[in-house]
Amino acid sequence: MVSAGLPQGTVPKLERPGPLRERVYEALLDLITTRALRPGQHLVESELAGQLGVSRQPVREALQRLNTEGWVDLRPAQGAFVHEPTEEEADQLLSVRTLLEAEAARLAAANSGSAGITALEALCAEGERAVADDDVDLAVATNAAFHAKVMELAGNVVLAELAAQVDRRVRWYYTPVARRRGKQSWIEHRDLIAAISARDERRATEVMRAHTEHTRTTYHERSERT
């Protein structure tokens, strides 16, 4: 049984403002979504409390909240474990992501101006450099920032709120396939920028739908090989 020991350098610093239980929750969620805490890993309250420099109570509260949200499994007489996603869970989430992102791309093509295009190009260049440097963490973070920018350019508050609800879980699924998607993912991003810049709503929708479907397919292919 693997305990909750964290890789060196991954323990986050807890910011002082805000309730302690909220800060502990955010820290643990970040460690889970970045896979510093791996699916199936045993989470020991006392170890996590010591590593985060807090008492066990806020850790217990955070684990209970993470269990409610599906990030952690609380097993009777065994303790807490990072949730191991099923293929069906991944498929459902990534399918919903495709719907949200495709509509965001269409709206971005209809609404964005030169400043938005410039921002997307800058993020794309940063992502390409991350891939060239084999910096997976930066590539994942930049990919999330790119998609968030497209969502921002869409200008639909309700759509953005829905996307925000699935953003961290999408990142959780994307992280293990980021290296495999590699350069191709950013080629697809360049195609999307071109469609948005041309204000071609249909093309932007098609490119984004294909792009997100490629990620879903790659995730399932990875699972089949492991």
Tab-separated table of C-alpha atoms in Angstrom:
chain	number	residue	atom	x	y	z
A	1	MET	CA	0.000	0.000	0.000
A	2	VAL	CA	1.474	3.334	-1.091
A	3	SER	CA	1.235	6.079	1.519
A	4	ALA	CA	0.758	9.780	0.988
A	5	GLY	CA	4.438	10.711	0.814
A	6	LEU	CA	4.853	13.493	-1.724
A	7	PRO	CA	7.616	13.776	-4.326
A	8	GLN	CA	10.278	16.243	-3.227
A	9	GLY	CA	9.438	19.811	-4.178
A	10	THR	CA	5.715	19.222	-4.700
A	11	VAL	CA	4.393	20.339	-1.286
A	12	PRO	CA	2.559	23.635	-1.882
A	13	LYS	CA	2.915	26.640	0.370
A	14	LEU	CA	-0.407	27.466	1.997
A	15	GLU	CA	-1.354	31.096	1.539
A	16	ARG	CA	-2.436	32.778	4.752
A	17	PRO	CA	-5.650	34.586	3.658
A	18	GLY	CA	-8.888	32.597	3.811
A	19	PRO	CA	-10.139	29.737	5.996
A	20	LEU	CA	-7.525	27.077	6.676
A	21	ARG	CA	-9.804	24.234	5.579
A	22	GLU	CA	-10.278	25.943	2.209
A	23	ARG	CA	-6.537	26.386	1.722
A	24	VAL	CA	-5.852	22.758	2.617
A	25	TYR	CA	-8.606	21.663	0.224
A	26	GLU	CA	-7.128	23.723	-2.629
A	27	ALA	CA	-3.625	22.405	-1.914
A	28	LEU	CA	-4.731	18.766	-1.954
A	29	LEU	CA	-6.883	19.267	-5.048
A	30	ASP	CA	-3.936	20.829	-6.856
A	31	LEU	CA	-1.722	17.881	-5.894
A	32	ILE	CA	-4.348	15.466	-7.198
A	33	THR	CA	-5.045	17.258	-10.485
A	34	THR	CA	-1.339	17.545	-11.262
A	35	ARG	CA	-0.942	13.876	-10.264
A	36	ALA	CA	1.667	14.572	-7.627
A	37	LEU	CA	-0.784	12.445	-5.642
A	38	ARG	CA	-1.457	9.540	-7.984
A	39	PRO	CA	-4.738	7.702	-8.642
A	40	GLY	CA	-5.069	4.910	-6.092
A	41	GLN	CA	-2.561	6.446	-3.680
A	42	HIS	CA	-3.315	6.048	0.025
A	43	LEU	CA	-3.808	9.387	1.769
A	44	VAL	CA	-2.793	9.312	5.428
A	45	GLU	CA	-4.171	12.239	7.412
A	46	SER	CA	-1.226	12.480	9.789
A	47	GLU	CA	1.340	12.438	6.975
A	48	LEU	CA	-0.501	15.051	4.920
A	49	ALA	CA	-0.964	17.247	7.990
A	50	GLY	CA	2.747	17.088	8.765
A	51	GLN	CA	3.758	17.826	5.180
A	52	LEU	CA	1.370	20.766	4.909
A	53	GLY	CA	2.214	22.079	8.377
A	54	VAL	CA	-1.348	21.956	9.720
A	55	SER	CA	-3.381	19.891	12.183
A	56	ARG	CA	-5.288	16.796	11.123
A	57	GLN	CA	-8.725	18.441	11.395
A	58	PRO	CA	-8.553	20.633	8.239
A	59	VAL	CA	-7.014	17.704	6.352
A	60	ARG	CA	-9.914	15.467	7.441
A	61	GLU	CA	-12.427	18.115	6.356
A	62	ALA	CA	-10.687	18.554	3.014
A	63	LEU	CA	-10.659	14.802	2.370
A	64	GLN	CA	-14.367	14.586	3.141
A	65	ARG	CA	-15.097	17.386	0.678
A	66	LEU	CA	-12.867	15.796	-1.967
A	67	ASN	CA	-14.726	12.533	-1.433
A	68	THR	CA	-18.056	14.283	-2.012
A	69	GLU	CA	-16.712	15.773	-5.250
A	70	GLY	CA	-15.354	12.456	-6.499
A	71	TRP	CA	-11.627	13.161	-6.190
A	72	VAL	CA	-11.054	10.895	-3.187
A	73	ASP	CA	-12.548	7.554	-2.113
A	74	LEU	CA	-13.141	7.017	1.606
A	75	ARG	CA	-13.088	3.271	2.300
A	76	PRO	CA	-14.371	1.867	5.602
A	77	ALA	CA	-11.560	0.555	7.821
A	78	GLN	CA	-8.972	1.438	5.131
A	79	GLY	CA	-8.894	5.208	4.894
A	80	ALA	CA	-8.733	7.697	2.030
A	81	PHE	CA	-7.423	7.003	-1.466
A	82	VAL	CA	-7.080	9.159	-4.566
A	83	HIS	CA	-9.919	8.176	-6.871
A	84	GLU	CA	-9.025	5.965	-9.831
A	85	PRO	CA	-11.130	7.114	-12.798
A	86	THR	CA	-12.946	4.516	-14.873
A	87	GLU	CA	-12.993	4.510	-18.663
A	88	GLU	CA	-16.680	5.426	-18.585
A	89	GLU	CA	-16.046	8.422	-16.322
A	90	ALA	CA	-13.294	9.668	-18.610
A	91	ASP	CA	-15.410	9.186	-21.707
A	92	GLN	CA	-18.380	11.056	-20.274
A	93	LEU	CA	-16.311	13.989	-19.060
A	94	LEU	CA	-14.262	14.361	-22.241
A	95	SER	CA	-17.432	14.116	-24.351
A	96	VAL	CA	-18.980	16.989	-22.398
A	97	ARG	CA	-15.744	18.914	-22.772
A	98	THR	CA	-15.983	18.532	-26.565
A	99	LEU	CA	-19.457	20.088	-26.589
A	100	LEU	CA	-18.429	23.045	-24.425
A	101	GLU	CA	-15.153	23.726	-26.218
A	102	ALA	CA	-16.657	23.465	-29.708
A	103	GLU	CA	-19.271	26.085	-28.867
A	104	ALA	CA	-16.611	28.286	-27.270
A	105	ALA	CA	-14.535	28.108	-30.451
A	106	ARG	CA	-17.527	29.118	-32.568
A	107	LEU	CA	-18.288	32.102	-30.358
A	108	ALA	CA	-14.622	33.101	-30.227
A	109	ALA	CA	-14.545	33.179	-34.030
A	110	ALA	CA	-17.625	35.389	-34.011
A	111	ASN	CA	-16.483	37.781	-31.296
A	112	SER	CA	-12.710	37.968	-30.882
A	113	GLY	CA	-10.538	40.802	-32.131
A	114	SER	CA	-6.841	41.243	-32.823
A	115	ALA	CA	-5.886	41.405	-29.140
A	116	GLY	CA	-7.469	38.019	-28.516
A	117	ILE	CA	-5.709	36.478	-31.497
A	118	THR	CA	-2.377	37.866	-30.300
A	119	ALA	CA	-2.945	36.355	-26.847
A	120	LEU	CA	-3.723	32.939	-28.350
A	121	GLU	CA	-0.615	33.088	-30.538
A	122	ALA	CA	1.558	33.927	-27.523
A	123	LEU	CA	0.161	30.982	-25.554
A	124	CYS	CA	0.636	28.694	-28.536
A	125	ALA	CA	4.282	29.732	-28.872
A	126	GLU	CA	4.815	29.079	-25.160
A	127	GLY	CA	3.249	25.647	-25.478
A	128	GLU	CA	5.410	24.796	-28.471
A	129	ARG	CA	8.522	25.737	-26.496
A	130	ALA	CA	7.382	23.579	-23.591
A	131	VAL	CA	6.979	20.596	-25.903
A	132	ALA	CA	10.387	21.219	-27.464
A	133	ASP	CA	11.913	21.342	-23.956
A	134	ASP	CA	9.951	18.233	-22.888
A	135	ASP	CA	8.494	20.262	-20.013
A	136	VAL	CA	5.263	18.334	-19.487
A	137	ASP	CA	4.078	20.395	-16.503
A	138	LEU	CA	4.423	23.645	-18.426
A	139	ALA	CA	2.817	22.123	-21.523
A	140	VAL	CA	-0.196	21.003	-19.484
A	141	ALA	CA	-0.509	24.379	-17.748
A	142	THR	CA	-0.188	26.264	-21.033
A	143	ASN	CA	-2.715	23.999	-22.718
A	144	ALA	CA	-5.198	24.807	-19.941
A	145	ALA	CA	-4.455	28.522	-20.304
A	146	PHE	CA	-4.973	28.349	-24.078
A	147	HIS	CA	-8.377	26.713	-23.748
A	148	ALA	CA	-9.334	29.144	-20.977
A	149	LYS	CA	-8.462	32.047	-23.284
A	150	VAL	CA	-10.665	30.636	-26.048
A	151	MET	CA	-13.464	30.339	-23.492
A	152	GLU	CA	-12.866	33.955	-22.415
A	153	LEU	CA	-12.968	35.166	-26.011
A	154	ALA	CA	-16.296	33.384	-26.480
A	155	GLY	CA	-17.830	35.984	-24.186
A	156	ASN	CA	-20.519	33.710	-22.755
A	157	VAL	CA	-20.512	33.826	-18.945
A	158	VAL	CA	-22.721	30.758	-18.472
A	159	LEU	CA	-20.602	28.702	-20.844
A	160	ALA	CA	-17.458	29.813	-19.017
A	161	GLU	CA	-18.943	28.814	-15.664
A	162	LEU	CA	-19.809	25.349	-16.968
A	163	ALA	CA	-16.333	24.943	-18.436
A	164	ALA	CA	-14.752	25.993	-15.143
A	165	GLN	CA	-16.609	23.180	-13.378
A	166	VAL	CA	-14.881	20.549	-15.530
A	167	ASP	CA	-11.553	22.326	-16.111
A	168	ARG	CA	-9.561	20.707	-13.309
A	169	ARG	CA	-10.883	17.245	-14.065
A	170	VAL	CA	-10.033	17.680	-17.756
A	171	ARG	CA	-6.500	18.612	-16.727
A	172	TRP	CA	-6.361	15.461	-14.586
A	173	TYR	CA	-7.142	13.335	-17.636
A	174	TYR	CA	-4.948	15.344	-19.993
A	175	THR	CA	-1.756	15.189	-17.906
A	176	PRO	CA	-0.934	11.503	-18.583
A	177	VAL	CA	-1.333	11.932	-22.362
A	178	ALA	CA	0.292	15.359	-22.714
A	179	ARG	CA	3.623	13.980	-23.866
A	180	ARG	CA	1.958	11.650	-26.367
A	181	ARG	CA	-0.181	14.456	-27.779
A	182	GLY	CA	2.961	16.607	-27.904
A	183	LYS	CA	3.617	18.659	-31.014
A	184	GLN	CA	0.417	17.572	-32.779
A	185	SER	CA	-1.741	19.218	-30.127
A	186	TRP	CA	-0.126	22.577	-30.800
A	187	ILE	CA	-0.417	22.148	-34.573
A	188	GLU	CA	-4.145	21.772	-33.968
A	189	HIS	CA	-4.089	24.889	-31.791
A	190	ARG	CA	-2.486	26.805	-34.671
A	191	ASP	CA	-5.264	25.602	-36.987
A	192	LEU	CA	-7.820	26.821	-34.468
A	193	ILE	CA	-6.193	30.246	-34.228
A	194	ALA	CA	-6.314	30.528	-38.021
A	195	ALA	CA	-10.029	29.703	-38.062
A	196	ILE	CA	-10.800	32.178	-35.266
A	197	SER	CA	-8.707	34.871	-36.934
A	198	ALA	CA	-10.593	34.316	-40.205
A	199	ARG	CA	-13.868	34.590	-38.253
A	200	ASP	CA	-14.851	31.219	-39.706
A	201	GLU	CA	-17.286	29.931	-37.094
A	202	ARG	CA	-17.927	26.610	-38.816
A	203	ARG	CA	-14.249	25.852	-39.281
A	204	ALA	CA	-13.398	26.857	-35.707
A	205	THR	CA	-16.106	24.517	-34.417
A	206	GLU	CA	-14.845	21.634	-36.554
A	207	VAL	CA	-11.203	22.129	-35.575
A	208	MET	CA	-11.974	22.320	-31.852
A	209	ARG	CA	-14.268	19.304	-31.976
A	210	ALA	CA	-11.595	17.238	-33.738
A	211	HIS	CA	-8.916	18.522	-31.359
A	212	THR	CA	-10.767	17.547	-28.204
A	213	GLU	CA	-11.784	14.203	-29.699
A	214	HIS	CA	-8.112	13.444	-30.424
A	215	THR	CA	-7.359	13.925	-26.736
A	216	ARG	CA	-10.229	11.632	-25.747
A	217	THR	CA	-9.051	8.956	-28.177
A	218	THR	CA	-5.462	9.236	-26.986
A	219	TYR	CA	-6.560	8.817	-23.364
A	220	HIS	CA	-8.417	5.608	-24.163
A	221	GLU	CA	-5.520	4.286	-26.271
A	222	ARG	CA	-3.191	4.897	-23.343
A	223	SER	CA	-5.469	2.935	-21.027
A	224	GLU	CA	-5.605	0.009	-23.446
A	225	ARG	CA	-1.806	-0.188	-23.568
A	226	THR	CA	-1.332	-0.162	-19.774
